PDB file of C-alpha atoms in Angstrom:
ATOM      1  CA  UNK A 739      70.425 176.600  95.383  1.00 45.00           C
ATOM      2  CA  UNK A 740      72.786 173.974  96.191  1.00 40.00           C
ATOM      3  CA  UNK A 741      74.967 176.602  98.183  1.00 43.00           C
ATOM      4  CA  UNK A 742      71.712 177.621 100.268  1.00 43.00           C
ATOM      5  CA  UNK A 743      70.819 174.147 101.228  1.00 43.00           C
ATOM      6  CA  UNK A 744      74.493 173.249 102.343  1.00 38.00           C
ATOM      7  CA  UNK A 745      74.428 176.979 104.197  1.00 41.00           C
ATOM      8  CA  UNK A 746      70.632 175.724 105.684  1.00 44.00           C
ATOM      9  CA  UNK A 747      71.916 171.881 106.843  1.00 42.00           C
ATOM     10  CA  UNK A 748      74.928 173.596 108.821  1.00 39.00           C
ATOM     11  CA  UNK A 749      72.688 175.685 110.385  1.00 41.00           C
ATOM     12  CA  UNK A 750      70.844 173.415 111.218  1.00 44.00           C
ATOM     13  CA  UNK A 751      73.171 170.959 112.821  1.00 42.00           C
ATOM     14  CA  UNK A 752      74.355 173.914 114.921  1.00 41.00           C
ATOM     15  CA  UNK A 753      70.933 174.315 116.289  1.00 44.00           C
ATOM     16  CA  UNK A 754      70.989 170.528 117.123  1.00 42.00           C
ATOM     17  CA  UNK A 755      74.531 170.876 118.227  1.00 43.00           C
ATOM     18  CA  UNK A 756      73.526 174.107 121.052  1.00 44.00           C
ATOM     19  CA  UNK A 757      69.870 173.337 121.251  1.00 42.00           C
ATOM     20  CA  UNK A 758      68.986 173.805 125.491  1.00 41.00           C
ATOM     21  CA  UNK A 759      65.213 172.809 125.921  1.00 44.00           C
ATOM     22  CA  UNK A 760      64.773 171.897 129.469  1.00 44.00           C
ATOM     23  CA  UNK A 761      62.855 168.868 129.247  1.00 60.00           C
ATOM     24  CA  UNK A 762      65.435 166.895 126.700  1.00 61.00           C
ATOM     25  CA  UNK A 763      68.507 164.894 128.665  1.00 79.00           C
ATOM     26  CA  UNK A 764      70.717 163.991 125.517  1.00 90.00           C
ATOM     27  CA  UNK A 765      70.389 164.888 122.087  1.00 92.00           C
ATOM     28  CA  UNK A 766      71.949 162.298 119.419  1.00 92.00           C
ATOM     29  CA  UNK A 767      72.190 162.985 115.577  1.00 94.00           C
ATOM     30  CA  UNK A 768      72.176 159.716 113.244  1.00 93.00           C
ATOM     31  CA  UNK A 769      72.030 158.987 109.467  1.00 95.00           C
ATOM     32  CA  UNK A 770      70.067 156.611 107.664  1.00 91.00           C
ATOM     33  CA  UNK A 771      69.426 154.777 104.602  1.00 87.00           C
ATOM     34  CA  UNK A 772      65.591 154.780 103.441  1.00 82.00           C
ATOM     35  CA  UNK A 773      64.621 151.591 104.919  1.00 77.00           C
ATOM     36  CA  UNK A 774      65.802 154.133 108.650  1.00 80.00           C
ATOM     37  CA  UNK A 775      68.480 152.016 109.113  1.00 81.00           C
ATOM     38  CA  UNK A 776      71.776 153.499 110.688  1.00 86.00           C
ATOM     39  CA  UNK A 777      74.514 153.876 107.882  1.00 90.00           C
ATOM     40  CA  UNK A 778      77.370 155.915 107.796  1.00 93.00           C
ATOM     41  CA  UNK A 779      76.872 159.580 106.566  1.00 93.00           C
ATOM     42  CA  UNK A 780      77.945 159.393 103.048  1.00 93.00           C
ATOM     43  CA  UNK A 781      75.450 156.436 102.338  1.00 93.00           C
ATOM     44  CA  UNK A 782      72.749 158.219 104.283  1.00 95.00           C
ATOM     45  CA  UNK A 783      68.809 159.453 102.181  1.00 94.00           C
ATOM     46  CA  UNK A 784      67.881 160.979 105.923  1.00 96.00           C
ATOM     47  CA  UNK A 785      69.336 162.134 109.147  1.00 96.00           C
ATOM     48  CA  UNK A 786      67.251 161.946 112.307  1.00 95.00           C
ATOM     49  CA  UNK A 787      67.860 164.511 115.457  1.00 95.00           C
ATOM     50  CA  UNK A 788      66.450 162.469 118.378  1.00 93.00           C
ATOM     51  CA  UNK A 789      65.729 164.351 121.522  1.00 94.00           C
ATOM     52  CA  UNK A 790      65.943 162.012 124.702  1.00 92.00           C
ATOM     53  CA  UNK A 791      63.847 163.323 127.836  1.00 91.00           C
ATOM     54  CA  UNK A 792      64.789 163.033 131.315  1.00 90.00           C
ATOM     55  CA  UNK A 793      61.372 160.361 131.771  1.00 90.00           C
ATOM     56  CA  UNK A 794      62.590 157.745 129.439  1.00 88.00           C
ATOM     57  CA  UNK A 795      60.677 159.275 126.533  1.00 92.00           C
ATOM     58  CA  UNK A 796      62.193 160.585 122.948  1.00 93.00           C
ATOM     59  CA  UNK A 797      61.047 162.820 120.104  1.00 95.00           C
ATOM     60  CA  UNK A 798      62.889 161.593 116.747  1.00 94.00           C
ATOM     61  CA  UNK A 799      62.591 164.192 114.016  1.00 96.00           C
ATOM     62  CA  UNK A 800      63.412 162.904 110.653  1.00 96.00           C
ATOM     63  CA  UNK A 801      64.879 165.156 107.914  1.00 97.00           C
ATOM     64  CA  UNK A 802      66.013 164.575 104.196  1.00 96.00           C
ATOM     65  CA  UNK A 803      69.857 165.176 103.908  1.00 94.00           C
ATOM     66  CA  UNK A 804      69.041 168.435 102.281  1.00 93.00           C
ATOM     67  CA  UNK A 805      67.440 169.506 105.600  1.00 93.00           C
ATOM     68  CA  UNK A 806      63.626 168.835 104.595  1.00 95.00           C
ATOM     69  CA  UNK A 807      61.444 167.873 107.231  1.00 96.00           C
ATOM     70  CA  UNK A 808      59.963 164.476 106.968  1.00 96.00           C
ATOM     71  CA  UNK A 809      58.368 163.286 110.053  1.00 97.00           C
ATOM     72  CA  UNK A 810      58.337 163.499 113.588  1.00 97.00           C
ATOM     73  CA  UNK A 811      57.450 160.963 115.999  1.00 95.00           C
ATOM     74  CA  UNK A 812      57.188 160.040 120.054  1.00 96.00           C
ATOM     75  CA  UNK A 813      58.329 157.145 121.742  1.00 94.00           C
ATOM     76  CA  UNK A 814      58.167 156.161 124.926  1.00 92.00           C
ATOM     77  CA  UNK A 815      61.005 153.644 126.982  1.00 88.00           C
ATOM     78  CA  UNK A 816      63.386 154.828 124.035  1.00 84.00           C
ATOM     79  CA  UNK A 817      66.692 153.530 125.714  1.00 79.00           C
ATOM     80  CA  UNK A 818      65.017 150.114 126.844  1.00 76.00           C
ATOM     81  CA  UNK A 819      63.760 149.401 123.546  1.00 70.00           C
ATOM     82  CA  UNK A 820      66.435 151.397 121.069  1.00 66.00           C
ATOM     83  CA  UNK A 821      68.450 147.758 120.033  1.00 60.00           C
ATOM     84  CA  UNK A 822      64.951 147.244 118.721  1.00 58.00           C
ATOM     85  CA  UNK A 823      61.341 147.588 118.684  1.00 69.00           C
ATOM     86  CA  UNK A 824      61.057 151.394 119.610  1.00 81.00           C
ATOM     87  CA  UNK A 825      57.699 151.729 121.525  1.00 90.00           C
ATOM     88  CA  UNK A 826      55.610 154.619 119.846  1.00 93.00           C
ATOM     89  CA  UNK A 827      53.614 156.949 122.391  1.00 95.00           C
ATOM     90  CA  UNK A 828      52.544 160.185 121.776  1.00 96.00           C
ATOM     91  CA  UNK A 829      51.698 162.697 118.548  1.00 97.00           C
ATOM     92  CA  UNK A 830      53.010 161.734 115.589  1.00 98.00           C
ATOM     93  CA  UNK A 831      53.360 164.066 111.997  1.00 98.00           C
ATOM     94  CA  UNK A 832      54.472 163.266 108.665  1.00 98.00           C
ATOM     95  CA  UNK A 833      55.051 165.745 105.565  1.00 98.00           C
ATOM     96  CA  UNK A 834      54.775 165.666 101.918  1.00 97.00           C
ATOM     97  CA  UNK A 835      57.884 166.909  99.988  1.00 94.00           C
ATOM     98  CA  UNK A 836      56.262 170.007  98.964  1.00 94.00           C
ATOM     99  CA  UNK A 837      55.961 170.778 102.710  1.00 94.00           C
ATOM    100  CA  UNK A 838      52.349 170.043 103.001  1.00 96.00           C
ATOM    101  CA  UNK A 839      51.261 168.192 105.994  1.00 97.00           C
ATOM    102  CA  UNK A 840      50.554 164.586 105.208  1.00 98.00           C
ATOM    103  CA  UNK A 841      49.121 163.031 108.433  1.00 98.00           C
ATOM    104  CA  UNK A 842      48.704 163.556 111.901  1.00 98.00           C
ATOM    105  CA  UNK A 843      47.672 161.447 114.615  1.00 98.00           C
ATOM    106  CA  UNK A 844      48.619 159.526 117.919  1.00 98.00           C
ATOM    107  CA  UNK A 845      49.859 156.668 119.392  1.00 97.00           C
ATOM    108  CA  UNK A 846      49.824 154.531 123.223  1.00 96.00           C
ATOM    109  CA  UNK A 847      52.094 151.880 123.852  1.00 93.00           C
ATOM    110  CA  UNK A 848      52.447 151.303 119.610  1.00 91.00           C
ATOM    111  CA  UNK A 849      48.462 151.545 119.096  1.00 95.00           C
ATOM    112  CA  UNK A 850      46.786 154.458 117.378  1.00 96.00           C
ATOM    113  CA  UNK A 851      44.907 156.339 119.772  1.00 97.00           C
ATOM    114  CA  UNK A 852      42.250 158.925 118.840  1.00 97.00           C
ATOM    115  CA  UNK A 853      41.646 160.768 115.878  1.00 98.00           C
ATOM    116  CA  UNK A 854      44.143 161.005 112.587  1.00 98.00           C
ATOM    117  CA  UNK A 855      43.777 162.640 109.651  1.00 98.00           C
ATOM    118  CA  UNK A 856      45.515 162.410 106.513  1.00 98.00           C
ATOM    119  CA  UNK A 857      45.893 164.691 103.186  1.00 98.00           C
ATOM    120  CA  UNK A 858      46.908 164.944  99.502  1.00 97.00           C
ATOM    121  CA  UNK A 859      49.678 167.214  98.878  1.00 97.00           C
ATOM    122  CA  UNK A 860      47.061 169.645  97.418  1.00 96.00           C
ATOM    123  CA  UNK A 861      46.053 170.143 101.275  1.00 96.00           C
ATOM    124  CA  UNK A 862      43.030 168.477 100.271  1.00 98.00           C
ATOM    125  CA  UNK A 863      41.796 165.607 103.256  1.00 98.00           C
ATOM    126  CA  UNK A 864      42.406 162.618 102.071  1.00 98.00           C
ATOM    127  CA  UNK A 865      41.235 160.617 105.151  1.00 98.00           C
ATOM    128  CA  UNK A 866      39.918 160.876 108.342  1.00 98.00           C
ATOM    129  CA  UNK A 867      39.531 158.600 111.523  1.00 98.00           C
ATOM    130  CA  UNK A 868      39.401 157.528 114.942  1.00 98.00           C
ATOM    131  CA  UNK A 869      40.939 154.631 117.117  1.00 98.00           C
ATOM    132  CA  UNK A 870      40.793 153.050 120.536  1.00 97.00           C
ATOM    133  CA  UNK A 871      42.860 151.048 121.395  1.00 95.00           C
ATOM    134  CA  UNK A 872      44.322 150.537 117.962  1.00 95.00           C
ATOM    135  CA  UNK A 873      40.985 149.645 116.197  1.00 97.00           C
ATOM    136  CA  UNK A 874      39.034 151.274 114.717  1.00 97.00           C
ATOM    137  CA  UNK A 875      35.946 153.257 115.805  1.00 97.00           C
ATOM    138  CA  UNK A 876      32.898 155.126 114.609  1.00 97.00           C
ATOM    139  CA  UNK A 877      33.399 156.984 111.331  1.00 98.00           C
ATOM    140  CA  UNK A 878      35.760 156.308 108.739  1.00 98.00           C
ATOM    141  CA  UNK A 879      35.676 158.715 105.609  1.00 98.00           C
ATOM    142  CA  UNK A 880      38.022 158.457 102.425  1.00 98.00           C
ATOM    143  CA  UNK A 881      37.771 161.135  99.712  1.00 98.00           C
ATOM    144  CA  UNK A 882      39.253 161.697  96.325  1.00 97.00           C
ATOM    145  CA  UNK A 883      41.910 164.818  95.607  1.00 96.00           C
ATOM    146  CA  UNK A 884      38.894 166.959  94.557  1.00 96.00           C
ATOM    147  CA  UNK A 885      37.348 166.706  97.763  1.00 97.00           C
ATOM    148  CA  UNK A 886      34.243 164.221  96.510  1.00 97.00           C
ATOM    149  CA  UNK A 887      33.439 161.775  98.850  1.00 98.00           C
ATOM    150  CA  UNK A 888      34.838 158.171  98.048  1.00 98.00           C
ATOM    151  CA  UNK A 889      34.338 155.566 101.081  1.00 98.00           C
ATOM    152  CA  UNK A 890      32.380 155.989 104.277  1.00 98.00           C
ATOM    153  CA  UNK A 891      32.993 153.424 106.619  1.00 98.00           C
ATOM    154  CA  UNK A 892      31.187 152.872 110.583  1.00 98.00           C
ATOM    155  CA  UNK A 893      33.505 150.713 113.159  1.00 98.00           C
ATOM    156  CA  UNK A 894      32.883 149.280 116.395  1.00 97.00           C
ATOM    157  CA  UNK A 895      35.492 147.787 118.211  1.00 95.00           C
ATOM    158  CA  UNK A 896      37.536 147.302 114.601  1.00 95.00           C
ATOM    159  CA  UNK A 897      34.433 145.372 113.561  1.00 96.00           C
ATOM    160  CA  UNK A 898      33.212 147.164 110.079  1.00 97.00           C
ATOM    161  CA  UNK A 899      29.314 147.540 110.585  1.00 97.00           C
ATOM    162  CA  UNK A 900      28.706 149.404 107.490  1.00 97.00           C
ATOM    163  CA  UNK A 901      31.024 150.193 104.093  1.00 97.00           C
ATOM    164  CA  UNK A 902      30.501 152.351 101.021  1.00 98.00           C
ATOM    165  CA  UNK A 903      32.009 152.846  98.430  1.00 98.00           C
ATOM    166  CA  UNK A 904      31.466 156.039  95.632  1.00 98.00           C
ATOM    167  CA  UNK A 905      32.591 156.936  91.867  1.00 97.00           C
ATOM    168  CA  UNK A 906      34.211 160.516  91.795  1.00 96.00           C
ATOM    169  CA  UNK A 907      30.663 161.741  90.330  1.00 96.00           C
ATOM    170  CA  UNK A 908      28.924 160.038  93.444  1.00 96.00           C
ATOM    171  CA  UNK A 909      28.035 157.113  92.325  1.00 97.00           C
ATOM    172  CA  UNK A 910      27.871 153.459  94.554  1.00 97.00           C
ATOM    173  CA  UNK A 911      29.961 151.191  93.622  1.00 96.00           C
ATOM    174  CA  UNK A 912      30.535 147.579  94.953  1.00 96.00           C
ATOM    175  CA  UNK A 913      32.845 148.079  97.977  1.00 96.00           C
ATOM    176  CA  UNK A 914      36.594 147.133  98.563  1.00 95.00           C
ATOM    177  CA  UNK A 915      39.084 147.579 101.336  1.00 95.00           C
ATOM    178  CA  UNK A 916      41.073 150.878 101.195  1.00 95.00           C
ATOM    179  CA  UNK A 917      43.975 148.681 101.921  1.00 93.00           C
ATOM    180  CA  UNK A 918      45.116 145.352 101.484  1.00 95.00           C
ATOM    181  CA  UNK A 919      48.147 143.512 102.229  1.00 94.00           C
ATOM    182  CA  UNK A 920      50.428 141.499 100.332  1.00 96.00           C
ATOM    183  CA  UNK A 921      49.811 137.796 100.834  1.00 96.00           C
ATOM    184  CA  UNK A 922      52.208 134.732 100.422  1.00 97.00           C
ATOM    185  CA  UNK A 923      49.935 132.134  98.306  1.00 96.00           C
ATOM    186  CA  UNK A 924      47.737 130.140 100.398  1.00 95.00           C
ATOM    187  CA  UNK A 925      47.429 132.260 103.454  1.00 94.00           C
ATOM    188  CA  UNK A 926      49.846 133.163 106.606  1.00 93.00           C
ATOM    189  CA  UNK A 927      49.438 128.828 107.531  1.00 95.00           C
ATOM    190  CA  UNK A 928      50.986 128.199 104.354  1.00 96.00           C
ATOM    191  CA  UNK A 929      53.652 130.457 104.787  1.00 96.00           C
ATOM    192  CA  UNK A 930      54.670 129.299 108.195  1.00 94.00           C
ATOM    193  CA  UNK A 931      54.577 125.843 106.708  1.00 95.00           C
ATOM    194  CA  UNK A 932      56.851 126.551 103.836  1.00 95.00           C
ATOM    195  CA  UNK A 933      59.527 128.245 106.564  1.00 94.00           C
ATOM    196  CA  UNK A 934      59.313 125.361 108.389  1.00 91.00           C
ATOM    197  CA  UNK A 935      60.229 122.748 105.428  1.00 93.00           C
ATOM    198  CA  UNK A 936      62.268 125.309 103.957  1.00 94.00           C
ATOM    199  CA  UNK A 937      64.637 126.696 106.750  1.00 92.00           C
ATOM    200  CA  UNK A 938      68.118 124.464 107.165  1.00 91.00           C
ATOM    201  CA  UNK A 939      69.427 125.564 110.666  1.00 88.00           C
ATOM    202  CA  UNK A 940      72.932 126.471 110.325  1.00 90.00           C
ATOM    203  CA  UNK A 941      75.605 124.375 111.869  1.00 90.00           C
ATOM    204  CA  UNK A 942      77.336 127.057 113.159  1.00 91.00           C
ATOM    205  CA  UNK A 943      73.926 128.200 114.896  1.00 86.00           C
ATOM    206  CA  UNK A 944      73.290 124.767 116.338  1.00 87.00           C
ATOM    207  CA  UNK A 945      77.105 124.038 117.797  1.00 88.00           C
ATOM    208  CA  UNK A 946      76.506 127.411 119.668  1.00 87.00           C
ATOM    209  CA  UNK A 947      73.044 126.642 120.433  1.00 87.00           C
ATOM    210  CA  UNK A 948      71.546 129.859 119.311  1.00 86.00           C
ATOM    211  CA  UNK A 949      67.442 130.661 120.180  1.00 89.00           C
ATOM    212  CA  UNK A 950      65.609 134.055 119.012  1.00 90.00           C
ATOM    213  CA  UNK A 951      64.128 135.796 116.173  1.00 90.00           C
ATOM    214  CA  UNK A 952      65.819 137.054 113.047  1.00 93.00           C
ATOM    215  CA  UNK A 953      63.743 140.008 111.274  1.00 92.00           C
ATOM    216  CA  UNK A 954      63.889 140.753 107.577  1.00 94.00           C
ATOM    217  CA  UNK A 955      61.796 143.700 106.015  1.00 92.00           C
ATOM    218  CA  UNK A 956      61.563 143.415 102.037  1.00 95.00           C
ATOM    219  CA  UNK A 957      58.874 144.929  99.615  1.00 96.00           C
ATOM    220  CA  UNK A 958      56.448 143.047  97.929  1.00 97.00           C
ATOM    221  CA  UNK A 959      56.419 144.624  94.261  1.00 97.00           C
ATOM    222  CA  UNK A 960      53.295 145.001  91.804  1.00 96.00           C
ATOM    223  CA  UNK A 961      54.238 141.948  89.957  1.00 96.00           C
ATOM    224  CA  UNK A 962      54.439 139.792  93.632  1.00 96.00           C
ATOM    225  CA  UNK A 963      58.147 139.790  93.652  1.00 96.00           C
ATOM    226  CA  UNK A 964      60.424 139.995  96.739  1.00 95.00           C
ATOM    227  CA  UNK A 965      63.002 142.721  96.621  1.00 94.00           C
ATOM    228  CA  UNK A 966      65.153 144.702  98.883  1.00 92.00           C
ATOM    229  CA  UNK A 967      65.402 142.136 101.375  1.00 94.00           C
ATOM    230  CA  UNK A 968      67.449 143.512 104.869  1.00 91.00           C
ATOM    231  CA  UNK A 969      67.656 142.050 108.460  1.00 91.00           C
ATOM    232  CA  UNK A 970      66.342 144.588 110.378  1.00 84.00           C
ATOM    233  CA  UNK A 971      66.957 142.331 113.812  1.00 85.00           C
ATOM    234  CA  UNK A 972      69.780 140.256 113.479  1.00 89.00           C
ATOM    235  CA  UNK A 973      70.305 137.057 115.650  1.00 92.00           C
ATOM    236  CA  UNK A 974      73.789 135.208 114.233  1.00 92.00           C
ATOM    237  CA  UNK A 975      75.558 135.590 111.093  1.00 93.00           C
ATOM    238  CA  UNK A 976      74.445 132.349 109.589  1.00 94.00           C
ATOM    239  CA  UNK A 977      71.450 132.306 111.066  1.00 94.00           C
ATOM    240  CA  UNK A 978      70.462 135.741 109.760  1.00 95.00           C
ATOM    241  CA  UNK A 979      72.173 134.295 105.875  1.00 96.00           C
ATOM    242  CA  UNK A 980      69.708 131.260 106.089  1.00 95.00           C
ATOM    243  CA  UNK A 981      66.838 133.297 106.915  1.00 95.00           C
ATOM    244  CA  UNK A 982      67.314 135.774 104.137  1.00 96.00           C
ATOM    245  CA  UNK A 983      67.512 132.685 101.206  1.00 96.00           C
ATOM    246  CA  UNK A 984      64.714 131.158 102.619  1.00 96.00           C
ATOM    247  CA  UNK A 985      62.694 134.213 101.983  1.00 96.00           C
ATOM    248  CA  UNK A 986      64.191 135.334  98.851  1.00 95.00           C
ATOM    249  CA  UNK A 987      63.421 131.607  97.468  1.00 95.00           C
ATOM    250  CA  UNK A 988      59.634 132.265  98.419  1.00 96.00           C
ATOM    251  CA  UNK A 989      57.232 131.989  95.026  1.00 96.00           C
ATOM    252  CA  UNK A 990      55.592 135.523  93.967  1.00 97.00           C
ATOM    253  CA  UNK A 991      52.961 136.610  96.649  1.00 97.00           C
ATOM    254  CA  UNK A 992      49.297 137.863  95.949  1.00 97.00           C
ATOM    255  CA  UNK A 993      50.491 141.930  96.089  1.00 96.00           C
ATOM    256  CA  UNK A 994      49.020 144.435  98.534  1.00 96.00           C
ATOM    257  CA  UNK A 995      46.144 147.263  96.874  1.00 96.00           C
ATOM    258  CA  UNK A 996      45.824 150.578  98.385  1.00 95.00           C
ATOM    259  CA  UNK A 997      42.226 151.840  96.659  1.00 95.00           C
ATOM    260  CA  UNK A 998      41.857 148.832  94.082  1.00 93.00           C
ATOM    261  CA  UNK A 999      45.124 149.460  93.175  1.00 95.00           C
ATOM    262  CA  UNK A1000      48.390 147.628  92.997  1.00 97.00           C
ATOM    263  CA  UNK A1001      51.219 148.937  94.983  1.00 96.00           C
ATOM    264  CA  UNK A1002      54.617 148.084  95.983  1.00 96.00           C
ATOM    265  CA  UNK A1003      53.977 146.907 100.349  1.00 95.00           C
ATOM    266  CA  UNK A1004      56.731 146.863 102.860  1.00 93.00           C
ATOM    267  CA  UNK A1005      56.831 143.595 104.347  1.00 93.00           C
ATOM    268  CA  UNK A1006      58.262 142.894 108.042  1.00 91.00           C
ATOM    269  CA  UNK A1007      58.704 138.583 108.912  1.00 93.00           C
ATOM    270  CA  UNK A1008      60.460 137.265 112.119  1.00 92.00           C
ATOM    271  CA  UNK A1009      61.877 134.115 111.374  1.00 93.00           C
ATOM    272  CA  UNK A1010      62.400 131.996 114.758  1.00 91.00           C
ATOM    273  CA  UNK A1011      65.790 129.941 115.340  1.00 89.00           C
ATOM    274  CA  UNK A1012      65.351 127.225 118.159  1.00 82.00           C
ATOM    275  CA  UNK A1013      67.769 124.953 119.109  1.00 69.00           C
ATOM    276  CA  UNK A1014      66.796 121.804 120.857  1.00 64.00           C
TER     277      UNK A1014
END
């Protein structure tokens, strides 16, 4: 097995390697760790094969290092925006590990656009829905792996007009989001309010008068821990230290739910550095 999947991978990079189609203008091949950030191939979970067109736009296809597919997304502006916030237009697919399709849907200028759908890796629909202009619109339906019914929602304009929620057996029950965030205690206000007493702006930073944004992803565990902090964007070396205690000293937040359930979120905060 293992010699097959080493025998599939370099076949696979030599398709990358000679691949011709006439619309791409560069092809680029890059490893990454799980949080998709570039590391050097040895550290690497994924690889990506990222086919640049000649209009600016770029297909990145996403692959476990054992050559499983894992998603595949458009972007639009890719070389303009690749030192950081890669604008997603166009189709986008993700896959289970068994190889099932997962979801499907699209995106303008980094909003969801039109319908999506999304599955259980027993093919079964898991949901389905419809967006303009990244919100929401008309029907919203969730359903459980065995194909019963368990949310209908109606949207207008992202505005929820109507929500139900249903026991596997059919039942109503008393509604909940499908999804909600992880929240740092007291609200968003609070939380900008801690940064502010909280963050000491580095010396360094000040004497060279740095301004901008430092970025750190982390996950908000089941238990409301912080954990696997990263800068994602990173401004100045002390500046980007300072930002990631200040958020690793933050007390436990309220954790996210997906279906009245705890789960572990990923978290993205930009942190802002001004000098005055």
């Amino acid at each position: 097995m293992k010699a097959k999947r080493v025998a599939q991978a370099v076949l696979l990079l030599a398709a990358f390697v000679g691949w011709t189609s006439a619309q791409a203008q560069k092809q680029e091949l890059r490893y990454v760790n799980e949080r998709y950030k570039e590391v050097a191939k040895e550290e690497a979970r994924f690889f990506e094969r990222i086919d640049i067109r000649a209009d600016g736009t770029a297909e990145i296809s996403r692959y476990t290092i054992d050559s499983t597919l894992v998603n595949v997304t458009n972007y639009k502006d890719f070389e303009k925006n690749r030192e950081w916030v890669w604008v997603r237009s166009g189709p986008y697919k993700v896959w289970h590990p068994n190889g099932q399709l997962a979801s499907e849907g699209n995106y303008i200028n980094n909003k969801q656009e039109g319908a999506s759908t999304s599955w259980f890796e027993n093919s079964q629909i898991k949901y389905s829905s419809f967006h303009r202009n990244g919100m929401l619109e008309d029907t919203l339906k969730g359903y459980y792996e065995n194909g019963a019914l368990r949310r209908l929602e109606v949207y207008a304009t992202g505005k929820m007009l109507k929500g139900e929620v249903f026991a596997p057996d059919g039942t109503p029950q008393a509604f909940y989001p499908s999804q909600e965030l992880p929240q740092f205690p007291g609200g968003e206000a609070v939380m900008l309010s801690y940064l502010s007493s909280n963050i000491k702006f580095p010396k360094s930073a000040r004497k060279a008068k740095v301004n901008g944004l430092v970025v750190i992803s982390f996950v908000v565990e089941k238990d409301g821990s912080i954990n696997r902090l990263e800068v994602v964007k990173p401004l100045q070396a002390d500046a980007d230290a300072e930002a990631l205690r200040v958020v690793n000293s933050m007390p436990r937040w309220q954790p996210g739910k997906q279906e009245g359930e705890v789960v572990p979120v990923s978290y993205v905060l930009p942190i802002r550095f001004s000098f005055r």
